[in-house]
Short mmCIF file of C-alpha atoms in Angstrom, two decimals:
data_model
loop_
_atom_site.label_atom_id
_atom_site.label_comp_id
_atom_site.label_asym_id
_atom_site.label_seq_id
_atom_site.Cartn_x
_atom_site.Cartn_y
_atom_site.Cartn_z
CA MET D 130 -18.60 -40.62 -62.76
CA SER D 131 -22.37 -41.25 -61.26
CA THR D 132 -23.04 -45.03 -59.47
CA THR D 133 -25.23 -45.29 -62.80
CA GLY D 134 -21.92 -45.07 -65.03
CA ARG D 135 -23.22 -41.41 -67.31
CA ASP D 136 -20.79 -38.64 -66.56
CA PRO D 137 -23.08 -36.15 -63.96
CA LEU D 138 -22.17 -33.23 -66.27
CA LEU D 139 -22.88 -35.09 -69.86
CA MET D 140 -27.15 -35.95 -68.14
CA ALA D 141 -27.45 -32.78 -67.39
CA ALA D 142 -26.34 -31.14 -70.43
CA GLU D 143 -29.03 -33.71 -72.31
CA THR D 144 -31.97 -31.82 -73.90
CA VAL D 145 -35.12 -33.46 -72.60
CA ARG D 146 -37.94 -34.03 -75.90
CA TYR D 147 -41.30 -32.40 -75.32
CA GLU D 148 -43.55 -31.80 -77.23
CA ILE D 149 -46.38 -29.19 -77.52
CA ALA D 150 -49.30 -29.22 -78.55
CA GLY D 151 -53.05 -28.21 -78.80
CA TYR D 152 -56.69 -29.98 -77.43
CA ARG D 153 -55.91 -33.77 -77.37
CA PRO D 154 -58.30 -36.16 -75.57
CA GLY D 155 -57.83 -35.93 -71.86
CA ALA D 156 -56.49 -32.44 -71.65
CA LEU D 157 -58.93 -30.99 -70.03
CA ALA D 158 -57.81 -33.87 -66.91
CA ALA D 159 -54.56 -33.96 -67.35
CA ILE D 160 -54.67 -30.38 -66.52
CA VAL D 161 -56.35 -30.19 -63.38
CA GLY D 162 -54.16 -33.23 -61.92
CA LEU D 163 -51.46 -31.04 -62.52
CA HIS D 164 -52.43 -28.21 -60.74
CA ALA D 165 -54.67 -30.39 -58.44
CA GLY D 166 -51.17 -32.44 -57.16
CA TYR D 167 -48.81 -29.44 -57.08
CA TYR D 168 -50.52 -27.52 -55.05
CA ALA D 169 -51.88 -29.57 -53.33
CA ARG D 170 -48.31 -31.01 -52.08
CA HIS D 171 -46.78 -27.36 -51.57
CA TRP D 172 -49.74 -25.22 -50.53
CA ASN D 173 -52.18 -28.25 -48.67
CA PHE D 174 -54.71 -26.67 -51.63
CA GLY D 175 -57.94 -29.12 -51.66
CA LEU D 176 -61.43 -29.60 -53.17
CA PRO D 177 -62.32 -26.58 -53.63
CA PHE D 178 -59.10 -25.44 -55.57
CA GLU D 179 -59.31 -28.41 -57.99
CA THR D 180 -63.10 -28.15 -58.55
CA LYS D 181 -62.71 -24.61 -59.29
CA VAL D 182 -60.02 -25.07 -61.72
CA GLY D 183 -61.76 -27.84 -63.28
CA ALA D 184 -64.91 -26.02 -64.19
CA GLU D 185 -63.17 -23.42 -65.41
CA LEU D 186 -61.17 -25.05 -67.40
CA ALA D 187 -64.24 -27.13 -68.83
CA GLU D 188 -65.76 -23.46 -69.64
CA PHE D 189 -63.06 -22.13 -71.21
CA LEU D 190 -62.84 -25.02 -73.81
CA ALA D 191 -66.46 -25.11 -74.52
CA ARG D 192 -65.99 -21.56 -75.91
CA HIS D 193 -62.42 -21.39 -77.43
CA ASP D 194 -61.67 -19.65 -80.39
CA ALA D 195 -58.67 -20.88 -81.54
CA GLU D 196 -58.27 -17.45 -83.89
CA ARG D 197 -58.37 -15.54 -80.19
CA ASP D 198 -57.37 -18.08 -77.54
CA LEU D 199 -54.15 -20.35 -77.21
CA PHE D 200 -54.50 -23.38 -75.74
CA LEU D 201 -50.93 -25.12 -75.38
CA VAL D 202 -50.38 -28.67 -73.78
CA ALA D 203 -46.71 -29.68 -73.45
CA TYR D 204 -45.94 -33.78 -73.34
CA LEU D 205 -43.22 -35.94 -72.65
CA ASP D 206 -43.48 -39.83 -73.27
CA GLY D 207 -47.74 -39.21 -73.80
CA ASP D 208 -47.84 -37.76 -70.18
CA ALA D 209 -48.89 -33.34 -69.58
CA VAL D 210 -46.12 -32.04 -67.61
CA GLY D 211 -47.31 -28.13 -68.71
CA SER D 212 -49.93 -26.08 -70.16
CA VAL D 213 -50.46 -22.77 -70.75
CA ILE D 214 -53.48 -21.22 -72.48
CA ILE D 215 -54.75 -17.67 -73.22
CA ASP D 216 -58.11 -16.64 -72.84
CA GLN D 217 -58.96 -13.76 -74.51
CA THR D 218 -62.89 -14.55 -75.28
CA GLY D 219 -63.02 -14.60 -71.85
CA GLY D 220 -60.74 -11.44 -70.40
CA GLY D 221 -63.63 -9.06 -72.02
CA SER D 222 -62.01 -5.49 -70.99
CA GLN D 223 -59.38 -6.81 -68.30
CA GLY D 224 -57.57 -7.96 -71.91
CA ALA D 225 -55.92 -11.37 -72.44
CA HIS D 226 -55.77 -13.31 -69.39
CA LEU D 227 -53.09 -15.73 -69.11
CA ARG D 228 -54.26 -18.97 -66.98
CA TRP D 229 -53.45 -22.37 -66.26
CA PHE D 230 -49.75 -22.24 -66.76
CA ILE D 231 -47.82 -25.01 -64.73
CA VAL D 232 -44.48 -26.65 -65.07
CA GLY D 233 -44.85 -30.79 -63.74
CA GLU D 234 -41.57 -31.01 -61.09
CA GLN D 235 -40.14 -32.96 -63.79
CA MET D 236 -39.46 -30.19 -65.73
CA GLN D 237 -39.35 -27.19 -63.78
CA GLY D 238 -36.04 -26.13 -64.10
CA LYS D 239 -35.51 -27.39 -68.01
CA GLY D 240 -36.44 -24.33 -70.05
CA LEU D 241 -39.91 -24.96 -70.80
CA GLY D 242 -42.04 -22.38 -68.56
CA ALA D 243 -40.34 -20.22 -70.91
CA ASP D 244 -41.02 -21.81 -74.20
CA LEU D 245 -44.88 -22.18 -72.29
CA LEU D 246 -44.75 -18.59 -71.73
CA GLY D 247 -42.79 -16.79 -74.94
CA ARG D 248 -45.42 -19.19 -76.74
CA ALA D 249 -47.96 -17.37 -75.61
CA VAL D 250 -47.06 -14.06 -74.67
CA GLY D 251 -45.74 -14.45 -78.76
CA PHE D 252 -49.47 -15.30 -79.67
CA CYS D 253 -50.48 -12.03 -78.19
CA ASP D 254 -48.03 -10.36 -79.25
CA GLU D 255 -48.89 -11.26 -83.31
CA ARG D 256 -52.14 -10.53 -82.17
CA GLY D 257 -51.18 -6.88 -80.68
CA TYR D 258 -53.51 -7.75 -77.36
CA GLU D 259 -52.51 -4.72 -75.53
CA ARG D 260 -52.62 -5.76 -72.17
CA ILE D 261 -51.90 -9.56 -70.95
CA TRP D 262 -53.05 -10.02 -67.10
CA LEU D 263 -52.79 -12.95 -64.88
CA THR D 264 -53.66 -13.61 -61.08
CA THR D 265 -51.51 -15.53 -59.03
CA PHE D 266 -49.96 -15.47 -55.14
CA ALA D 267 -47.31 -14.49 -53.19
CA GLY D 268 -44.87 -17.00 -52.54
CA LEU D 269 -44.03 -18.51 -56.07
CA ASP D 270 -41.07 -17.05 -56.47
CA ALA D 271 -40.03 -19.08 -59.69
CA ALA D 272 -43.17 -18.37 -61.76
CA ARG D 273 -42.69 -14.44 -60.27
CA SER D 274 -38.89 -14.49 -62.19
CA LEU D 275 -40.65 -15.93 -65.16
CA TYR D 276 -43.14 -13.70 -65.56
CA GLU D 277 -40.99 -10.23 -64.79
CA ARG D 278 -38.58 -12.03 -67.14
CA PHE D 279 -40.67 -11.46 -69.94
CA GLY D 280 -42.70 -8.02 -69.14
CA PHE D 281 -44.79 -8.62 -66.49
CA SER D 282 -45.05 -6.56 -63.67
CA LEU D 283 -46.78 -6.79 -60.11
CA THR D 284 -49.92 -4.30 -60.25
CA GLY D 285 -52.13 -5.40 -57.25
CA GLU D 286 -52.07 -7.84 -54.32
CA THR D 287 -55.46 -8.69 -52.21
CA GLU D 288 -56.18 -11.11 -49.34
CA THR D 289 -58.71 -12.34 -51.53
CA ASP D 290 -58.28 -15.90 -51.98
CA GLN D 291 -59.88 -17.59 -54.57
CA TRP D 292 -57.97 -20.50 -54.34
CA SER D 293 -59.35 -21.62 -51.09
CA GLY D 294 -55.52 -22.03 -49.84
CA GLY D 295 -55.23 -19.06 -47.15
CA VAL D 296 -52.82 -17.35 -49.65
CA THR D 297 -52.04 -13.47 -51.09
CA GLU D 298 -53.42 -13.32 -54.30
CA GLN D 299 -51.40 -10.89 -57.02
CA ILE D 300 -52.20 -9.76 -60.00
CA PHE D 301 -49.74 -9.81 -62.71
CA GLU D 302 -49.91 -7.26 -66.28
CA ARG D 303 -48.23 -6.81 -68.99
CA LEU D 304 -48.54 -3.87 -71.46
CA LEU D 305 -47.59 -4.39 -75.25
CA PRO D 306 -45.38 -1.84 -76.24
CA VAL D 307 -46.06 1.32 -77.93
CA ARG D 308 -45.62 0.79 -81.86
CA ARG D 309 -43.91 3.95 -83.40
#
């Protein structure tokens, strides 16, 4: 038994109940906050990164098309703890752009990332999107493992650093299986 009187094995088996929803007031700020906080703590990203996330997310929300794009935020006790977005309208000829995928540190390892990513991939598959792509950077090993589990492959690396964090940018893509 732990010092709290609760069996640690039973505590580990408890299910964390979160809610996944679309846009709510404050969602933009919450997603920017999740990204800015995490990447500042772990990668020393600062103002250029935060303003890029905020500006691009605001631009996406202003043109969001619910039939073609997906906007999901996970909430735990009313607080945003994760997000995933599919930006088909802005993806152009490159296909559906998976963006702003993040899981708050308190929810990592609890299945939320797989849930969000599964919903995003399912959304794309239901619509027959032939290609889903994302940009990330080297060193995010847990995220990479999850991407690969959902059929994404690394297709390119570049020293271009759009996030101003001194990282190696990576491009992953997932192609829709050929239907016979």
